[in-house]
mmCIF file of C-alpha atoms in Angstrom:
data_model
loop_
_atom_site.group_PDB
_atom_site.id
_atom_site.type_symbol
_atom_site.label_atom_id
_atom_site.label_comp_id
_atom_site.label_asym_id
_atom_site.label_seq_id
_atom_site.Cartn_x
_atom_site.Cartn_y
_atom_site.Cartn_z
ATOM 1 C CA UNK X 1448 98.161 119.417 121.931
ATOM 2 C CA UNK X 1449 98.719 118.905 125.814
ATOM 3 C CA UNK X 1450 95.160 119.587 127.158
ATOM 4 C CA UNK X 1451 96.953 120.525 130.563
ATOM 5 C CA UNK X 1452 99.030 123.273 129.139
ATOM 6 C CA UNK X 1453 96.129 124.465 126.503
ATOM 7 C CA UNK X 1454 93.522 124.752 130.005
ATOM 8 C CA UNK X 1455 96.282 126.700 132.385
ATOM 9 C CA UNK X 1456 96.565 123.624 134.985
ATOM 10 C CA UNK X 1457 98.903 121.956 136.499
ATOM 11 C CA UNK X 1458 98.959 118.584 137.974
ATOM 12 C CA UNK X 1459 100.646 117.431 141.561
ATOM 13 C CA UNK X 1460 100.508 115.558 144.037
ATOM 14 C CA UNK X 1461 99.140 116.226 146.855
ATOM 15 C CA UNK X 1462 101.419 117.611 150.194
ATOM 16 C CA UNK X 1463 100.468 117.740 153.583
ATOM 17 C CA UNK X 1464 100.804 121.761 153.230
ATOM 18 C CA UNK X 1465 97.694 121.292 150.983
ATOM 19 C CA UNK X 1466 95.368 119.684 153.381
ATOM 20 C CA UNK X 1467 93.669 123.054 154.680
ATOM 21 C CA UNK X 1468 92.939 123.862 150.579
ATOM 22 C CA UNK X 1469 91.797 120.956 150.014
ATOM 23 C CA UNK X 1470 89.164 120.067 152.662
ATOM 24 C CA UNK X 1471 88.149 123.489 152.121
ATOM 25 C CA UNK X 1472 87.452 122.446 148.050
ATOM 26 C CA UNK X 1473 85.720 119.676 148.537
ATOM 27 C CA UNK X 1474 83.608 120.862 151.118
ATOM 28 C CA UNK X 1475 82.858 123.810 148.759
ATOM 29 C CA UNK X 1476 82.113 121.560 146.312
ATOM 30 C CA UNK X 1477 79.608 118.666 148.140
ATOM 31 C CA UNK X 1478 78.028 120.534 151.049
ATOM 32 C CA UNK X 1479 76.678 123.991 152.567
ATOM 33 C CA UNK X 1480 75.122 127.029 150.174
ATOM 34 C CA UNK X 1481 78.416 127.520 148.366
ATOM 35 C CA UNK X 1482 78.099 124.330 146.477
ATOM 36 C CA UNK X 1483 75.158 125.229 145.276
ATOM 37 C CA UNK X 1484 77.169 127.590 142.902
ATOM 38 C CA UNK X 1485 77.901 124.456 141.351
ATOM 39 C CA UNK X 1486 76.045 121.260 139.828
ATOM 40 C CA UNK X 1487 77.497 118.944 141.771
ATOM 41 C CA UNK X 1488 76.140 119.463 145.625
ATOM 42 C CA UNK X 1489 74.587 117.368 147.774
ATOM 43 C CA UNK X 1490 73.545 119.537 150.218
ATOM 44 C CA UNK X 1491 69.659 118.424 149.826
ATOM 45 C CA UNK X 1492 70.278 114.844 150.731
ATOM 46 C CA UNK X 1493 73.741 114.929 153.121
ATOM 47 C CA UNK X 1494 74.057 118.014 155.898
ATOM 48 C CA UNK X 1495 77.604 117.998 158.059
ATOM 49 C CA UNK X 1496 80.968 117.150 156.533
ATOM 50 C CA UNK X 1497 81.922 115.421 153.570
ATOM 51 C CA UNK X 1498 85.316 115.441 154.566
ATOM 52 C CA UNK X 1499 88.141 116.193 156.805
ATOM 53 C CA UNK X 1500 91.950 116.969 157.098
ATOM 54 C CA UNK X 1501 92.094 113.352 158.736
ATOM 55 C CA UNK X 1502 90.579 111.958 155.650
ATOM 56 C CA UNK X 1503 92.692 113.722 153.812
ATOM 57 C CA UNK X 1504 95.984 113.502 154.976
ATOM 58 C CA UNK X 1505 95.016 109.563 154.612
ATOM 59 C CA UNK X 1506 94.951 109.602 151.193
ATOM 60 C CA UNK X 1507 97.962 111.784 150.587
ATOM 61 C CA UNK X 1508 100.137 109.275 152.971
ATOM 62 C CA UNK X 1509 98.879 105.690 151.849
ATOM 63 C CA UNK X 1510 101.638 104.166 149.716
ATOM 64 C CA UNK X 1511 98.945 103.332 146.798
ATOM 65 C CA UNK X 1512 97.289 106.357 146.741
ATOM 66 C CA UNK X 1513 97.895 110.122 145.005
ATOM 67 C CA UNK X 1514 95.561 112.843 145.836
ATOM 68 C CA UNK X 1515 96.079 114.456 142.193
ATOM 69 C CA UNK X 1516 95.836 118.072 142.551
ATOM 70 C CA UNK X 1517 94.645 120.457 140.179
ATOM 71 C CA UNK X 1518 95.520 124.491 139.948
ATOM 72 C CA UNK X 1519 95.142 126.931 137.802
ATOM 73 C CA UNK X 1520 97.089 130.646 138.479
ATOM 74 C CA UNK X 1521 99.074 129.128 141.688
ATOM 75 C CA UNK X 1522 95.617 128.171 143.222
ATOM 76 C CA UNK X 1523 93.623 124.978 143.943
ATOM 77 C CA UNK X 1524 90.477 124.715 141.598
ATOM 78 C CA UNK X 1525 90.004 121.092 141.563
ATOM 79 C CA UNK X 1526 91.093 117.150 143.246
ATOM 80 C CA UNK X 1527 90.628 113.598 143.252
ATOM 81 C CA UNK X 1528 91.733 110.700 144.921
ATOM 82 C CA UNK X 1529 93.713 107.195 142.690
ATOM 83 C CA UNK X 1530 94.109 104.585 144.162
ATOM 84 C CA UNK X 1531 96.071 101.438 143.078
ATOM 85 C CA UNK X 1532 94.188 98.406 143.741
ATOM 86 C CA UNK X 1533 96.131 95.721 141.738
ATOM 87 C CA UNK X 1534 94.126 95.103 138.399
ATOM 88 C CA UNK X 1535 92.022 97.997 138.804
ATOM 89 C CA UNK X 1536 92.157 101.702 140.369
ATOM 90 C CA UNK X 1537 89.742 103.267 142.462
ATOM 91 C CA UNK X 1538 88.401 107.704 141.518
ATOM 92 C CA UNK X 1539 87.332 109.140 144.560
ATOM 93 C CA UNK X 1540 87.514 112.391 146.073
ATOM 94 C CA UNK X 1541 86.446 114.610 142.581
ATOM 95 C CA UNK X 1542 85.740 117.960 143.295
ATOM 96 C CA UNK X 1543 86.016 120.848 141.547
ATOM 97 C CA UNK X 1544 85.910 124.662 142.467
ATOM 98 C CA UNK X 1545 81.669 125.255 142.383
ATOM 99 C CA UNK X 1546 82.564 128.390 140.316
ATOM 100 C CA UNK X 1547 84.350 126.543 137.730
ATOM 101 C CA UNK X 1548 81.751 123.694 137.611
ATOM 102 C CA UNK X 1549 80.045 123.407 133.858
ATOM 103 C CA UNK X 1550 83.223 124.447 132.160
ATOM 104 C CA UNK X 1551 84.327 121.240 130.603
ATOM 105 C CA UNK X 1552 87.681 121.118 133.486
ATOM 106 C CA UNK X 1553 86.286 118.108 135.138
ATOM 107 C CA UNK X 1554 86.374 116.292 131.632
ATOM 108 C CA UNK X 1555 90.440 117.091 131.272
ATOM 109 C CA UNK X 1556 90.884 115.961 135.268
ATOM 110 C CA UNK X 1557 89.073 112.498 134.782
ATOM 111 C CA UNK X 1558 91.209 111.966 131.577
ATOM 112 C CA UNK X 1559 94.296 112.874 133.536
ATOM 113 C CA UNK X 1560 93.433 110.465 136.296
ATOM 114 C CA UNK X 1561 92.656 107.696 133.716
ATOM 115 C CA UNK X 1562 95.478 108.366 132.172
ATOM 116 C CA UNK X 1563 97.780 108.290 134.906
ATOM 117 C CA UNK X 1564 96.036 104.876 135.966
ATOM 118 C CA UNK X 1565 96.428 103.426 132.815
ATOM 119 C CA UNK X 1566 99.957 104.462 131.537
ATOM 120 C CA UNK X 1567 101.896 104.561 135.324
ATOM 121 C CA UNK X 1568 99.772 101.658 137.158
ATOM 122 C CA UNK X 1569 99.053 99.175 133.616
ATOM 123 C CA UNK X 1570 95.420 99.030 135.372
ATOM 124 C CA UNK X 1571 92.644 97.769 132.662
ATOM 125 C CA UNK X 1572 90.196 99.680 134.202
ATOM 126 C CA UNK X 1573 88.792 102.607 136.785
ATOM 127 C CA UNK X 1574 86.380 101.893 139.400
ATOM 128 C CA UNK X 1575 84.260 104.555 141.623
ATOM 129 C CA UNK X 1576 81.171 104.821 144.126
ATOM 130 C CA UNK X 1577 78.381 106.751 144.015
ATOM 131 C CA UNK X 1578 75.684 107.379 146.004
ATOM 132 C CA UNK X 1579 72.763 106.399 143.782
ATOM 133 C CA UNK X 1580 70.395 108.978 143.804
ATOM 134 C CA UNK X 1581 72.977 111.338 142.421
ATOM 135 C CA UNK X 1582 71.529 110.568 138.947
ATOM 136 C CA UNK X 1583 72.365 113.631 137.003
ATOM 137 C CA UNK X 1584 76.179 113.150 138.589
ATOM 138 C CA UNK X 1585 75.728 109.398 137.294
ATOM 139 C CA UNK X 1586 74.406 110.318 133.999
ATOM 140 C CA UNK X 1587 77.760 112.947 133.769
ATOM 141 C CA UNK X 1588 79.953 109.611 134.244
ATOM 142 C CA UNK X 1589 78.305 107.357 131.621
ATOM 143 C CA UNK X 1590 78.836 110.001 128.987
ATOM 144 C CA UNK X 1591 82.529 109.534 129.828
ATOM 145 C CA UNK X 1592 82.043 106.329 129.530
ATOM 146 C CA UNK X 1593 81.549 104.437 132.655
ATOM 147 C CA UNK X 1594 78.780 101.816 133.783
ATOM 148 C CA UNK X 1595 76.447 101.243 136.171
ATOM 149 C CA UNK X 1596 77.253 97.627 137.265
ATOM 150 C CA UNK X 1597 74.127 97.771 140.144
ATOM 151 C CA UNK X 1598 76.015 96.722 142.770
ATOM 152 C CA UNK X 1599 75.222 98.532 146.157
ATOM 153 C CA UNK X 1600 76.922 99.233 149.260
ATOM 154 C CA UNK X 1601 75.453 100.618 152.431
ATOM 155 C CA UNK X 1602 75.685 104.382 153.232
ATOM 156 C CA UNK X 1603 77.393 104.509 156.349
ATOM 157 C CA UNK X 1604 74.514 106.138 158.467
ATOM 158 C CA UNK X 1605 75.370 107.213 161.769
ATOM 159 C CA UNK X 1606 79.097 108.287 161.060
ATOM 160 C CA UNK X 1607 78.932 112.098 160.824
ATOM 161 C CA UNK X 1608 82.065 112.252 159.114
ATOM 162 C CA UNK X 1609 80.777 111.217 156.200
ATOM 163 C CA UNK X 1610 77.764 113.806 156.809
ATOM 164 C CA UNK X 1611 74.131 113.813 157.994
ATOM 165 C CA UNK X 1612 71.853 111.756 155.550
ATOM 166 C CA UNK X 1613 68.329 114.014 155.098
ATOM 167 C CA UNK X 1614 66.947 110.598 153.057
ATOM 168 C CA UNK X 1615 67.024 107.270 154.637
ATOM 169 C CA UNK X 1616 67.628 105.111 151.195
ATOM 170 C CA UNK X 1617 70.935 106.068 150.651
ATOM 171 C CA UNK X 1618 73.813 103.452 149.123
ATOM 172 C CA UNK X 1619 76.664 103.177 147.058
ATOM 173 C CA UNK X 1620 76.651 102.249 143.487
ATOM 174 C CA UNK X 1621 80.120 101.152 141.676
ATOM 175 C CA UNK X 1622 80.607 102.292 138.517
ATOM 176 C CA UNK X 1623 83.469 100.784 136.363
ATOM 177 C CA UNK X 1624 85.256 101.683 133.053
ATOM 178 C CA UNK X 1625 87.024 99.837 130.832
ATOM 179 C CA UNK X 1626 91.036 101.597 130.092
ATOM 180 C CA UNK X 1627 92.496 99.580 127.322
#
């Protein structure tokens, strides 16, 4: 059974027509009171942006990435970011419409995106960061069967566009997964 078609969605890439939709989603999704509609905010530890249409429009026009985007009914519910990165590919950029959140859709997206990295690029295996607080977000990903490898990078505090850290030990933790 194709998951896609048995859920309603339909997979794309990205356009630059979708920028305004899609900064709006994953703002919706990380920061402010709507994302508290969903599971996966971080409005009590970043305030500000997490994005912008600069950031955006990035990832849709970089030669090894694809912003994979997700509607249901003609409209954007969900996102994220795959980029090619020789033996490996890199998830970013996950969100997924706070009112949808808890549904199981954010199960069939990550399998699409591993999918896509695994049968199109031949990678071996998916990489993503995290900030490492997030644990309940990091728990979600080991039950789909990545790892905590505990290897940190810094938060990048002082550049508002990646918001306004409300904790001062913020940091980056990559988690991997195996694809074969």
């Amino acid at each position: 059974m194709d998951t896609a078609a048995s859920t309603g969605l339909t997979f794309r890439d990205a356009t630059d027509s979708d920028v305004d939709a899609l900064v709006a989603l994953i703002e919706s999704a990380y920061r402010g009171d709507s994302s508290r509609t969903g599971w996966t905010t971080e409005a009590d530890i970043l305030e500000g942006q997490r994005t912008d249409p600069e950031g955006v429009l990035a990832v849709i026009n970089s030669p090894d990435s694809r912003l994979l985007t997700v509607e249901r009914d003609g409209a954007v519910v969900a996102c994220c970011q795959l980029e090619h990165r020789g033996d490996h590919a890199y998830f970013g950029m996950f969100a997924v419409s706070p009112t949808l959140q808890g549904g199981g859709l954010g199960k069939v997206i990550i399998a699409e995106a591993e999918r896509h990295a695994r049968e199109i690029w031949g990678v071996a295996e998916m990489c993503m960061t995290v900030i490492s607080v997030r644990d309940d977000l990091i728990a979600w990903y080991e039950r789909r069967g990545y790892r905590r490898t505990g290897k940190m990078t810094p938060f990048p505090y002082g550049d508002e566009r990646f918001g306004i850290p409300q904790r001062d030990d913020l940091q980056f933790e990559l988690l991997v997964k195996p694809l074969a």
